[in-house]
């Protein structure tokens, strides 16, 4: 492992431990509760399964860059309870986000978690907007960290000429993501046009045009 690789490992472990101590999820009441993702029982989290194995606590999906040939030029690879059942009740999760040159992780929120990102490669312009409509933004580069408060709208954009990537940590096993544009213009059933035209001060044709870009793929 390279020197930088060791630094990344230490930072990720320290971040997860820190977030665990201020967990946004309810405290666990037992050693573990590996999620039974097939259970029909509905609880605030997942029902526990009985046949626990080591693989329930393992995931290799963040090891390699994700394909960024997407509409936005970015890809989020989540390592949450849906990928690692052993995270159930533990109050932490990670994601890897990869960005092509010019790639954007569009404005979005995580309703259940604070997020902290550690830049693995490249550089990003990042920011969040407070409830007073104040933009807090900064350019960050390899080895640096930035935090997005729980529930606030935020974004990341790679304005560099080379790919970029980050590891993001959350104080929730399943932070949830609401992408602002996709949520408003791609909802099912759709948000009424008159709501969107009034909210965005545009005409119906513009709303329909935007909705067509977020229509579910058939």
Coordinates of C-alpha atoms in Angstrom, one line a residue, residues 28-52 56 81 85-90 173:
X28 CA -28.3 -0.3 18.6
X29 CA -29.6 -2.5 21.5
X30 CA -27.5 -5.6 20.8
X31 CA -24.1 -6.6 19.3
X32 CA -25.4 -6.8 15.8
X33 CA -28.6 -7.1 13.7
X34 CA -27.7 -8.2 10.2
X35 CA -30.4 -7.0 7.9
X36 CA -32.7 -9.6 6.4
X37 CA -33.3 -7.8 3.1
X38 CA -35.9 -10.4 2.1
X39 CA -38.1 -10.0 5.1
X40 CA -41.6 -8.6 4.8
X41 CA -41.5 -7.2 8.3
X42 CA -41.5 -3.4 8.3
X43 CA -39.5 -1.7 11.0
X44 CA -37.4 1.5 11.3
X45 CA -34.5 -0.3 9.6
X46 CA -34.5 -4.0 8.7
X47 CA -35.5 -7.1 10.6
X48 CA -32.5 -9.2 11.9
X49 CA -31.6 -12.5 10.3
X50 CA -30.3 -15.4 12.3
X51 CA -27.7 -17.0 10.0
X52 CA -24.9 -14.4 10.2
X56 CA -22.6 -9.8 5.7
X81 CA -27.1 -1.4 4.4
X85 CA -26.5 -6.0 5.6
X86 CA -24.2 -6.0 8.6
X87 CA -24.5 -2.2 8.7
X88 CA -28.1 -2.5 10.0
X89 CA -28.4 -0.5 13.3
X90 CA -24.7 0.6 13.1
X173 CA -26.9 3.2 7.4

